[in-house]
Amino acid sequence: MFLKPPPGVMNATATPISRQATFLIVLALLAPFLLYLGTVRSIISVWNSSETFAHGYVILPISLWLVWRRRENFSLYPPRPWPPALLLLAVLGAGWLAAQLGEVQVVSQYTFVAMFPVAALALFGPRLAGSLTFPLLFLLFAVPFGEIFVAPLIQFTADFTVWAVRATGIPVLRSGTRFELPTGSWSVVEACSGVRYLISSITLGSLYAYLTYRSTARRVLFVALSMVVPVIANGLRAYMIVMIGHLSGMELATGVDHIIYGWLFFGLVMFVMFWIGSFWREDIVAPSMPAPTTMPASVAQGAAAPRRLPAMVAGVVLVCAFWPALALLGERANHNPAPVRLADVAVTAPRTADFADWKPFYMTPDARFHQAYQAGSLPVSLTILYYRNQDPEKNLISSMNRLNGYEDAWHEVESAARSETVAGTPLTLHEGVLRTPQGAIMVWAFKWVGGHYTGSDYVGKLWQAANKAMLRGDDGAAVMLAVPYDNDKERARAALHRFLADQGTALDQALNATRTHQ
């Protein structure tokens, strides 16, 4: 708790914030919630649909509580509007607009939430806002970010578990993130990735470090530990679950009890980490008081600040309102009401029966095409998923879109980048090998975005944003070629390369015809 200065000093230097100023500040900070209501809904939607981010509901109350703990600062450092912050607010607004154009939801959400600390900087000034840095920046934990870590965390957990089980002396047969022990089969899926533990640990660790330590070094060290510890702990958790199942003949830790055990284990790990961290806690000290000699200037500046506050509130609201208005105009101009009619792909190779029941794990497209062809000695299947008028629920490029679902029968066991050419356009595409107990396929996947080919999601998003900025719409498609795989990579690659070389022009014509057809 902060120590209060002597009454005489407080009365001399303090400039209590008036009710009118408080009302104006609250109004300015509430305005973005209404102006960016779509982004607010997208954040809440993820909170509601994913237990990983359910903690988002408590972030704002915690941030407000942290500000309340430092309420004396509003008297020590009276709000003094700072116009340069409006430029930074405009940069965030432009970033939000670019993310909207590219349908990059997480960037839209981060730029929106970041507007609140910057708006506070504009309204309060550097000194007061600086004294509230952590409470304001803590709001960023409300953004549901972390899905990008699921795949690498799954891979690490599988690697760690298999290594630990083998080190115990138990034979393991592994295929990707699935493995078999003499007593049964196991698979590391999304729920086992530990991403929930990681996000919860980082959030709690940051809050604990802020409340417990004063030195930046100790805070950074503890936050770093809160990132590393849950990853290692999740590997140990997975190993112990497998061992419990193995030693019990697959009767224990194979159902809901394994989830319960996981959270109990995580809770114990966090308790121990916080308990150890408490040995190095540092008492919070009071902020330094302004020198009595600065009293006249302080009072004069504090008196002038309220006169500038209404203008700054208007500036904050106008800057925040400009970008949603521009986005609304662009959305209406880019909207294409015509239904998608996928043009015929004039493939010259003969059609043949499909050779696999694989389907990509993608958001539902506006149009879908799938057909197998006999291309030389191997059949090749062509899959096209076409999107138009994209939104968060129907998006070509998303972390939710993968060659296979985490719980699908098909499982990606190998992946690589490969340079190829489509209709004379060079690109680096994704090569993946997918397996089931019945067989395997090799898949080449890439994107077509408004006439441009790319294998990079980041480049694809840039093309999408550029096309929408030029009012050319957001048409795009995912293209996948698949071939039976018998562990002969060169044979499979040769078949895919030949098909792409022979049919690439027909594919390009079909995609462009679909885009221009009204």
Coordinates of C-alpha atoms in Angstrom, one line a residue:
M1 CA 0.0 0.0 0.0
F2 CA 1.2 3.5 -0.8
L3 CA 2.1 5.8 2.1
K4 CA 0.0 9.0 2.2
P5 CA 1.9 12.3 2.4
P6 CA 1.5 14.6 5.2
P7 CA -1.8 16.5 5.0
G8 CA -0.2 19.8 4.5
V9 CA 1.8 18.6 1.6
M10 CA -1.2 16.9 0.0
N11 CA -3.3 20.0 0.2
A12 CA -0.5 22.1 -1.3
T13 CA 0.4 19.9 -4.3
A14 CA -2.7 17.9 -5.0
T15 CA -5.2 18.8 -7.6
P16 CA -8.2 16.6 -7.1
I17 CA -9.9 15.6 -10.3
S18 CA -13.3 17.1 -10.7
R19 CA -16.6 15.2 -11.4
Q20 CA -16.8 16.9 -14.8
A21 CA -13.3 15.8 -15.7
T22 CA -14.0 12.3 -14.4
F23 CA -17.2 12.1 -16.6
L24 CA -15.3 13.3 -19.7
I25 CA -12.5 10.7 -19.2
V26 CA -15.0 7.9 -18.6
L27 CA -16.9 9.0 -21.8
A28 CA -13.7 8.9 -23.8
L29 CA -12.7 5.5 -22.6
L30 CA -16.1 4.0 -23.1
A31 CA -16.4 5.3 -26.7
P32 CA -14.2 2.6 -28.3
F33 CA -16.5 -0.1 -26.9
L34 CA -19.3 1.3 -29.0
L35 CA -17.3 2.3 -32.0
Y36 CA -15.6 -1.1 -32.3
L37 CA -18.5 -3.2 -31.2
G38 CA -17.8 -5.9 -33.8
T39 CA -14.3 -6.4 -32.4
V40 CA -15.6 -6.5 -28.9
R41 CA -18.1 -9.2 -29.9
S42 CA -15.3 -11.2 -31.5
I43 CA -13.3 -11.2 -28.3
I44 CA -16.3 -12.2 -26.2
S45 CA -17.2 -14.9 -28.7
V46 CA -13.8 -16.6 -28.2
W47 CA -14.1 -16.3 -24.4
N48 CA -17.4 -18.1 -24.6
S49 CA -16.3 -20.8 -27.0
S50 CA -12.9 -21.7 -25.6
E51 CA -12.1 -22.6 -22.0
T52 CA -8.5 -21.6 -22.8
F53 CA -9.5 -17.9 -22.8
A54 CA -12.3 -17.9 -20.3
H55 CA -10.1 -15.9 -18.0
G56 CA -10.6 -12.9 -20.3
Y57 CA -13.7 -11.9 -18.3
V58 CA -11.7 -11.1 -15.2
I59 CA -8.9 -9.0 -16.9
L60 CA -10.8 -5.7 -17.0
P61 CA -12.0 -6.0 -13.3
I62 CA -8.4 -6.8 -12.3
S63 CA -7.0 -3.8 -14.3
L64 CA -9.6 -1.5 -12.7
W65 CA -8.6 -2.8 -9.3
L66 CA -5.0 -2.2 -10.0
V67 CA -5.8 1.4 -11.0
W68 CA -7.8 1.8 -7.8
R69 CA -4.9 0.7 -5.7
R70 CA -3.0 3.7 -7.2
R71 CA -5.8 6.2 -7.0
E72 CA -3.6 8.5 -5.0
N73 CA -1.6 9.1 -8.2
F74 CA -4.6 11.0 -9.7
S75 CA -3.9 13.6 -7.0
L76 CA -0.2 13.5 -7.1
Y77 CA 0.0 13.8 -10.9
P78 CA -3.2 15.6 -12.1
P79 CA -4.3 14.6 -15.6
R80 CA -2.6 16.8 -18.2
P81 CA -3.7 16.0 -21.8
W82 CA -0.9 15.1 -24.1
P83 CA -1.7 15.7 -27.8
P84 CA 1.2 13.6 -29.3
A85 CA -0.6 10.5 -28.1
L86 CA -3.3 11.1 -30.7
L87 CA -0.8 10.3 -33.4
L88 CA -0.1 6.9 -31.8
L89 CA -3.8 6.4 -31.5
A90 CA -4.2 7.0 -35.2
V91 CA -1.4 4.5 -35.9
L92 CA -3.3 1.9 -33.9
G93 CA -6.5 2.8 -35.8
A94 CA -4.8 2.3 -39.1
G95 CA -3.4 -1.0 -37.9
W96 CA -6.9 -2.1 -36.9
L97 CA -8.2 -1.1 -40.4
A98 CA -5.4 -3.0 -42.1
A99 CA -6.2 -6.1 -40.0
Q100 CA -9.9 -5.8 -40.8
L101 CA -9.0 -5.7 -44.5
G102 CA -6.9 -8.8 -44.2
E103 CA -9.3 -10.5 -41.8
V104 CA -6.5 -10.9 -39.2
Q105 CA -8.8 -11.1 -36.2
V106 CA -6.1 -11.3 -33.5
V107 CA -4.4 -8.1 -34.8
S108 CA -7.7 -6.3 -34.9
Q109 CA -8.3 -7.3 -31.3
Y110 CA -4.8 -6.3 -30.1
T111 CA -4.9 -2.9 -31.8
F112 CA -8.4 -2.3 -30.3
V113 CA -7.4 -3.1 -26.8
A114 CA -4.1 -1.2 -27.1
M115 CA -6.2 1.9 -27.8
F116 CA -7.2 2.1 -24.2
P117 CA -3.7 2.6 -22.7
V118 CA -2.9 5.1 -25.5
A119 CA -6.2 7.0 -25.0
A120 CA -5.2 7.1 -21.3
L121 CA -1.8 8.5 -22.3
A122 CA -3.6 11.2 -24.3
L123 CA -6.0 12.1 -21.5
F124 CA -3.7 11.7 -18.5
G125 CA -0.3 12.7 -19.8
P126 CA 2.9 10.8 -19.6
R127 CA 3.5 11.2 -15.9
L128 CA 0.1 9.9 -14.6
A129 CA -0.3 7.3 -17.4
G130 CA 3.3 6.2 -16.8
S131 CA 2.5 5.6 -13.1
L132 CA -0.3 3.3 -14.3
T133 CA 1.6 1.5 -17.0
F134 CA 1.1 -2.1 -15.8
P135 CA -2.6 -1.7 -14.9
L136 CA -3.2 -0.3 -18.4
L137 CA -1.1 -2.8 -20.3
F138 CA -2.6 -5.7 -18.3
L139 CA -5.7 -5.2 -20.5
L140 CA -3.8 -6.8 -23.4
F141 CA -4.2 -10.2 -21.6
A142 CA -7.9 -10.0 -22.5
V143 CA -7.1 -10.7 -26.1
P144 CA -7.6 -14.4 -26.8
F145 CA -4.2 -15.1 -28.3
G146 CA -2.3 -18.4 -28.2
E147 CA -3.8 -20.8 -30.8
I148 CA -0.6 -20.4 -32.8
F149 CA 1.3 -22.2 -30.1
V150 CA -1.0 -25.3 -30.1
A151 CA 0.9 -27.2 -32.9
P152 CA 4.4 -26.7 -31.5
L153 CA 3.3 -27.5 -28.0
I154 CA 1.6 -30.7 -29.1
Q155 CA 4.9 -31.6 -30.9
F156 CA 7.0 -30.8 -27.8
T157 CA 4.7 -32.7 -25.5
A158 CA 4.8 -35.8 -27.7
D159 CA 8.6 -35.6 -28.0
F160 CA 9.0 -35.2 -24.2
T161 CA 6.5 -38.0 -23.3
V162 CA 8.0 -40.5 -25.7
W163 CA 11.5 -39.7 -24.6
A164 CA 10.6 -40.0 -20.9
V165 CA 8.7 -43.3 -21.4
R166 CA 11.6 -44.8 -23.3
A167 CA 14.0 -43.6 -20.6
T168 CA 11.8 -45.5 -18.2
G169 CA 12.6 -48.6 -20.2
I170 CA 9.2 -49.1 -21.9
P171 CA 9.2 -49.7 -25.7
V172 CA 7.3 -47.1 -27.7
L173 CA 6.2 -47.2 -31.4
R174 CA 5.6 -43.6 -32.5
S175 CA 3.9 -42.1 -35.6
G176 CA 3.8 -38.3 -35.4
T177 CA 2.1 -37.3 -32.2
R178 CA 0.6 -40.8 -31.8
F179 CA 2.4 -43.6 -30.1
E180 CA 1.8 -47.1 -28.8
L181 CA 2.9 -48.9 -25.7
P182 CA 2.5 -52.6 -25.0
T183 CA -0.6 -51.8 -23.0
G184 CA -2.4 -49.4 -25.3
S185 CA -2.3 -46.4 -27.7
W186 CA -2.0 -42.7 -26.9
S187 CA -2.3 -39.5 -28.9
V188 CA -1.4 -35.9 -28.0
V189 CA -4.3 -33.8 -29.0
E190 CA -5.2 -30.1 -28.6
A191 CA -6.4 -30.5 -25.0
C192 CA -3.1 -32.1 -24.1
S193 CA -0.9 -29.4 -25.7
G194 CA -0.7 -27.4 -22.4
V195 CA -1.6 -24.1 -24.1
R196 CA -4.3 -23.5 -21.4
Y197 CA -1.6 -23.9 -18.7
L198 CA 0.8 -21.7 -20.6
I199 CA -1.6 -18.8 -21.1
S200 CA -2.9 -19.0 -17.5
S201 CA 0.6 -19.2 -16.1
I202 CA 1.8 -16.2 -18.1
T203 CA -1.2 -14.1 -17.0
L204 CA -1.0 -15.1 -13.3
G205 CA 2.8 -14.9 -13.4
S206 CA 2.8 -11.3 -14.7
L207 CA 0.3 -10.2 -12.1
Y208 CA 2.2 -11.9 -9.3
A209 CA 5.5 -10.3 -10.5
Y210 CA 4.0 -6.9 -10.5
L211 CA 2.4 -7.2 -7.1
T212 CA 5.4 -8.9 -5.5
Y213 CA 8.6 -7.3 -6.9
R214 CA 9.8 -3.8 -7.5
S215 CA 12.9 -4.4 -9.6
T216 CA 12.5 -4.9 -13.3
A217 CA 15.0 -7.8 -13.4
R218 CA 13.1 -9.8 -10.8
R219 CA 9.8 -9.2 -12.6
V220 CA 11.2 -10.2 -16.0
L221 CA 12.8 -13.3 -14.5
F222 CA 9.6 -14.5 -12.9
V223 CA 7.6 -13.9 -16.0
A224 CA 10.2 -15.9 -18.0
L225 CA 9.8 -18.7 -15.5
S226 CA 6.1 -18.6 -15.8
M227 CA 6.6 -19.3 -19.5
V228 CA 9.0 -22.1 -19.2
V229 CA 7.7 -23.9 -16.1
P230 CA 4.2 -24.8 -17.5
V231 CA 5.7 -26.2 -20.7
I232 CA 8.0 -28.5 -18.8
A233 CA 5.2 -29.3 -16.3
N234 CA 2.8 -30.2 -19.0
G235 CA 5.4 -32.7 -20.4
L236 CA 5.8 -34.2 -17.0
R237 CA 2.0 -34.3 -16.6
A238 CA 1.6 -36.1 -19.9
Y239 CA 4.3 -38.6 -19.0
M240 CA 2.8 -39.4 -15.6
I241 CA -0.7 -39.8 -17.2
V242 CA 0.8 -42.3 -19.7
M243 CA 2.6 -44.2 -16.9
I244 CA -0.6 -44.3 -14.7
G245 CA -2.5 -45.7 -17.7
H246 CA 0.3 -48.2 -18.5
L247 CA 0.7 -49.4 -14.9
S248 CA -3.1 -49.7 -14.3
G249 CA -3.7 -51.6 -17.5
M250 CA -5.4 -48.6 -19.2
E251 CA -8.0 -48.4 -16.4
L252 CA -6.9 -45.1 -14.8
A253 CA -6.1 -41.6 -16.3
T254 CA -7.7 -42.4 -19.7
G255 CA -10.9 -40.3 -19.5
V256 CA -12.2 -37.3 -17.6
D257 CA -10.0 -38.3 -14.7
H258 CA -6.9 -37.5 -16.8
I259 CA -8.2 -33.9 -17.4
I260 CA -8.9 -33.5 -13.6
Y261 CA -5.5 -34.8 -12.7
G262 CA -3.9 -32.4 -15.2
W263 CA -5.5 -29.3 -13.6
L264 CA -4.7 -30.5 -10.1
F265 CA -1.1 -31.1 -11.1
F266 CA -0.9 -27.6 -12.8
G267 CA -2.4 -26.0 -9.7
L268 CA 0.2 -27.7 -7.5
V269 CA 3.0 -26.5 -9.9
M270 CA 1.8 -22.9 -9.9
F271 CA 1.4 -23.0 -6.1
V272 CA 5.0 -24.2 -5.7
M273 CA 6.3 -21.6 -8.2
F274 CA 4.5 -18.7 -6.4
W275 CA 5.7 -20.0 -3.0
I276 CA 9.3 -20.1 -4.1
G277 CA 8.9 -16.7 -5.7
S278 CA 7.7 -15.3 -2.4
F279 CA 11.1 -15.7 -0.8
W280 CA 12.4 -12.9 -3.0
R281 CA 9.4 -10.5 -2.6
E282 CA 10.1 -6.8 -2.3
D283 CA 7.9 -4.5 -0.3
I284 CA 6.1 -1.8 -2.3
V285 CA 7.3 1.7 -1.4
A286 CA 5.5 5.0 -1.7
P287 CA 6.2 7.2 -4.8
S288 CA 8.3 10.2 -4.3
M289 CA 6.5 13.4 -3.5
P290 CA 6.9 16.5 -5.5
A291 CA 9.2 19.0 -3.9
P292 CA 7.5 21.9 -2.1
T293 CA 9.4 24.3 -4.3
T294 CA 7.5 23.1 -7.4
M295 CA 4.1 23.8 -5.8
P296 CA 3.2 26.9 -7.7
A297 CA 4.0 25.4 -11.2
S298 CA 2.2 22.2 -10.2
V299 CA -0.9 24.1 -9.2
A300 CA -0.8 26.3 -12.3
Q301 CA -0.4 23.3 -14.7
G302 CA -3.1 21.4 -12.8
A303 CA -5.5 24.3 -13.1
A304 CA -4.8 24.6 -16.9
A305 CA -5.3 20.9 -17.6
P306 CA -9.1 20.8 -17.2
R307 CA -9.5 23.5 -19.8
R308 CA -7.7 21.3 -22.3
L309 CA -9.5 18.1 -21.3
P310 CA -12.8 18.6 -23.4
A311 CA -10.8 19.2 -26.5
M312 CA -8.6 16.1 -25.9
V313 CA -11.7 14.0 -25.2
A314 CA -13.2 15.1 -28.5
G315 CA -9.9 14.4 -30.3
V316 CA -9.7 10.8 -28.8
V317 CA -13.3 10.1 -29.8
L318 CA -12.9 11.5 -33.3
V319 CA -9.6 9.6 -34.0
C320 CA -11.2 6.4 -32.7
A321 CA -14.4 6.9 -34.8
F322 CA -12.6 7.6 -38.1
W323 CA -11.3 4.1 -38.7
P324 CA -14.6 2.1 -38.2
A325 CA -16.3 4.6 -40.5
L326 CA -13.7 4.0 -43.2
A327 CA -14.0 0.2 -42.6
L328 CA -17.7 0.3 -43.1
L329 CA -17.4 2.2 -46.4
G330 CA -14.8 -0.3 -47.6
E331 CA -16.8 -3.3 -46.5
R332 CA -19.8 -2.2 -48.5
A333 CA -17.7 -1.4 -51.5
N334 CA -15.9 -4.8 -51.4
H335 CA -19.0 -6.9 -50.8
N336 CA -19.8 -9.1 -53.8
P337 CA -23.5 -10.3 -53.7
A338 CA -23.0 -12.7 -56.6
P339 CA -23.1 -16.4 -55.5
V340 CA -19.9 -18.3 -56.1
R341 CA -20.1 -20.5 -59.2
L342 CA -16.8 -22.3 -59.4
A343 CA -15.7 -22.5 -63.1
D344 CA -14.9 -25.8 -64.6
V345 CA -11.3 -26.9 -64.3
A346 CA -10.4 -28.1 -67.8
V347 CA -8.0 -30.8 -66.6
T348 CA -6.9 -32.9 -69.6
A349 CA -6.0 -36.0 -67.5
P350 CA -8.7 -38.8 -67.3
R351 CA -10.8 -38.9 -64.1
T352 CA -10.5 -41.9 -61.8
A353 CA -11.9 -43.2 -58.5
D354 CA -10.7 -41.4 -55.3
F355 CA -7.9 -43.2 -53.5
A356 CA -8.3 -41.7 -49.9
D357 CA -11.1 -40.5 -47.7
W358 CA -9.0 -37.5 -46.6
K359 CA -10.6 -34.0 -46.4
P360 CA -8.8 -30.8 -45.3
F361 CA -9.8 -29.4 -41.9
Y362 CA -10.9 -25.9 -43.2
M363 CA -13.7 -23.5 -42.5
T364 CA -16.7 -24.2 -44.7
P365 CA -16.0 -22.5 -48.1
D366 CA -18.5 -20.9 -50.5
A367 CA -17.7 -23.5 -53.1
R368 CA -15.8 -26.8 -53.1
F369 CA -14.2 -28.9 -55.8
H370 CA -12.6 -32.3 -55.4
Q371 CA -11.7 -34.8 -58.1
A372 CA -9.1 -37.5 -58.7
Y373 CA -7.3 -37.9 -62.0
Q374 CA -5.0 -40.6 -63.4
A375 CA -1.7 -38.8 -64.0
G376 CA 0.8 -41.3 -65.3
S377 CA 1.3 -44.3 -63.0
L378 CA -0.2 -42.6 -59.9
P379 CA -3.6 -41.0 -59.3
V380 CA -3.6 -37.3 -58.2
S381 CA -6.5 -35.6 -56.5
L382 CA -7.3 -31.9 -56.8
T383 CA -9.1 -30.0 -54.1
I384 CA -10.2 -26.4 -54.3
L385 CA -11.9 -24.5 -51.5
Y386 CA -13.2 -21.1 -52.7
Y387 CA -14.1 -18.2 -50.4
R388 CA -15.8 -14.8 -50.9
N389 CA -17.1 -12.1 -48.5
Q390 CA -14.9 -13.6 -45.8
D391 CA -15.5 -13.1 -42.1
P392 CA -14.2 -14.6 -38.8
E393 CA -16.5 -17.6 -39.4
K394 CA -15.6 -18.2 -43.0
N395 CA -11.9 -17.4 -43.6
L396 CA -9.4 -18.7 -46.1
I397 CA -6.4 -18.0 -44.0
S398 CA -6.8 -18.8 -40.3
S399 CA -5.0 -20.7 -37.6
M400 CA -8.1 -23.0 -37.5
N401 CA -7.4 -24.2 -41.1
R402 CA -5.1 -27.2 -41.3
L403 CA -4.6 -30.2 -43.5
N404 CA -6.0 -32.4 -40.8
G405 CA -7.9 -31.9 -37.5
Y406 CA -6.0 -32.8 -34.3
E407 CA -8.4 -35.7 -33.7
D408 CA -8.9 -36.8 -37.3
A409 CA -7.9 -40.3 -38.5
W410 CA -5.4 -38.7 -40.8
H411 CA -2.3 -37.3 -39.1
E412 CA 0.4 -35.1 -40.5
V413 CA 3.8 -36.8 -39.7
E414 CA 6.1 -34.8 -42.0
S415 CA 6.1 -31.3 -43.4
A416 CA 8.4 -29.2 -45.6
A417 CA 8.5 -26.2 -47.9
R418 CA 9.0 -26.8 -51.6
S419 CA 9.5 -24.4 -54.5
E420 CA 7.3 -25.0 -57.6
T421 CA 5.6 -23.0 -60.4
V422 CA 1.9 -22.5 -61.1
A423 CA 1.0 -21.1 -64.5
G424 CA 4.4 -19.5 -64.8
T425 CA 4.3 -18.1 -61.3
P426 CA 7.0 -19.4 -58.8
L427 CA 5.8 -20.0 -55.3
T428 CA 6.9 -21.9 -52.2
L429 CA 4.2 -24.3 -51.2
H430 CA 3.6 -26.6 -48.2
E431 CA 4.4 -30.3 -48.6
G432 CA 2.9 -32.6 -46.0
V433 CA 2.8 -36.4 -45.5
L434 CA -0.4 -37.6 -43.8
R435 CA -0.9 -41.1 -42.4
T436 CA -3.6 -43.4 -41.1
P437 CA -3.1 -47.1 -40.1
Q438 CA -4.4 -48.0 -43.6
G439 CA -2.0 -45.9 -45.7
A440 CA -0.4 -42.5 -46.4
I441 CA -0.7 -39.6 -48.9
M442 CA 1.5 -36.7 -49.8
V443 CA -0.2 -33.3 -50.1
W444 CA 0.9 -30.1 -51.8
A445 CA -1.0 -27.0 -50.5
F446 CA -1.0 -23.4 -51.5
K447 CA -3.3 -20.3 -51.6
W448 CA -4.7 -18.2 -54.4
V449 CA -5.6 -14.7 -53.3
G450 CA -7.2 -12.4 -55.8
G451 CA -5.0 -13.6 -58.7
H452 CA -1.8 -14.1 -56.7
Y453 CA -0.3 -17.4 -55.6
T454 CA 1.5 -18.0 -52.3
G455 CA 2.3 -20.6 -49.8
S456 CA 2.7 -18.1 -47.0
D457 CA -0.3 -17.2 -44.8
Y458 CA 1.4 -13.8 -44.0
V459 CA 1.9 -12.9 -47.7
G460 CA -1.7 -14.1 -48.4
K461 CA -3.1 -11.8 -45.8
L462 CA -1.1 -8.9 -47.2
W463 CA -2.5 -9.6 -50.7
Q464 CA -6.0 -9.9 -49.3
A465 CA -5.6 -6.5 -47.5
A466 CA -4.2 -4.9 -50.6
N467 CA -7.0 -6.1 -52.8
K468 CA -9.7 -4.9 -50.4
A469 CA -7.9 -1.5 -50.0
M470 CA -8.1 -1.2 -53.8
L471 CA -11.8 -2.3 -53.6
R472 CA -11.2 -5.5 -55.6
G473 CA -13.0 -7.8 -53.2
D474 CA -11.5 -10.6 -51.1
D475 CA -11.9 -13.7 -53.3
G476 CA -9.4 -16.4 -52.5
A477 CA -9.0 -20.2 -52.6
A478 CA -7.0 -23.0 -51.0
V479 CA -5.6 -25.5 -53.5
M480 CA -4.4 -28.9 -52.5
L481 CA -3.0 -31.7 -54.6
A482 CA -2.7 -35.2 -53.1
V483 CA -1.1 -38.5 -54.2
P484 CA -0.7 -42.0 -52.7
Y485 CA 2.5 -42.2 -50.7
D486 CA 4.5 -45.4 -50.3
N487 CA 7.6 -43.8 -48.7
D488 CA 9.1 -43.0 -52.1
K489 CA 9.2 -39.2 -51.9
E490 CA 10.7 -38.7 -55.3
R491 CA 8.1 -40.8 -57.1
A492 CA 5.2 -38.9 -55.3
R493 CA 6.8 -35.5 -55.9
A494 CA 7.4 -36.3 -59.6
A495 CA 3.6 -37.1 -60.0
L496 CA 2.6 -33.9 -58.3
H497 CA 5.1 -31.8 -60.2
R498 CA 4.0 -33.3 -63.5
F499 CA 0.3 -32.7 -62.7
L500 CA 0.9 -29.1 -61.6
A501 CA 3.0 -28.4 -64.7
D502 CA 0.4 -29.9 -67.1
Q503 CA -2.7 -28.6 -65.4
G504 CA -1.5 -25.3 -63.8
T505 CA -2.8 -23.1 -66.6
A506 CA -6.3 -24.7 -66.5
L507 CA -6.4 -24.3 -62.7
D508 CA -5.4 -20.6 -63.0
Q509 CA -8.0 -19.9 -65.7
A510 CA -10.7 -21.5 -63.6
L511 CA -9.9 -19.5 -60.5
N512 CA -9.7 -16.2 -62.4
A513 CA -13.0 -17.0 -64.2
T514 CA -14.7 -17.7 -60.9
R515 CA -13.5 -14.4 -59.6
T516 CA -14.7 -12.3 -62.5
H517 CA -18.0 -14.2 -63.0
Q518 CA -21.0 -12.2 -61.7

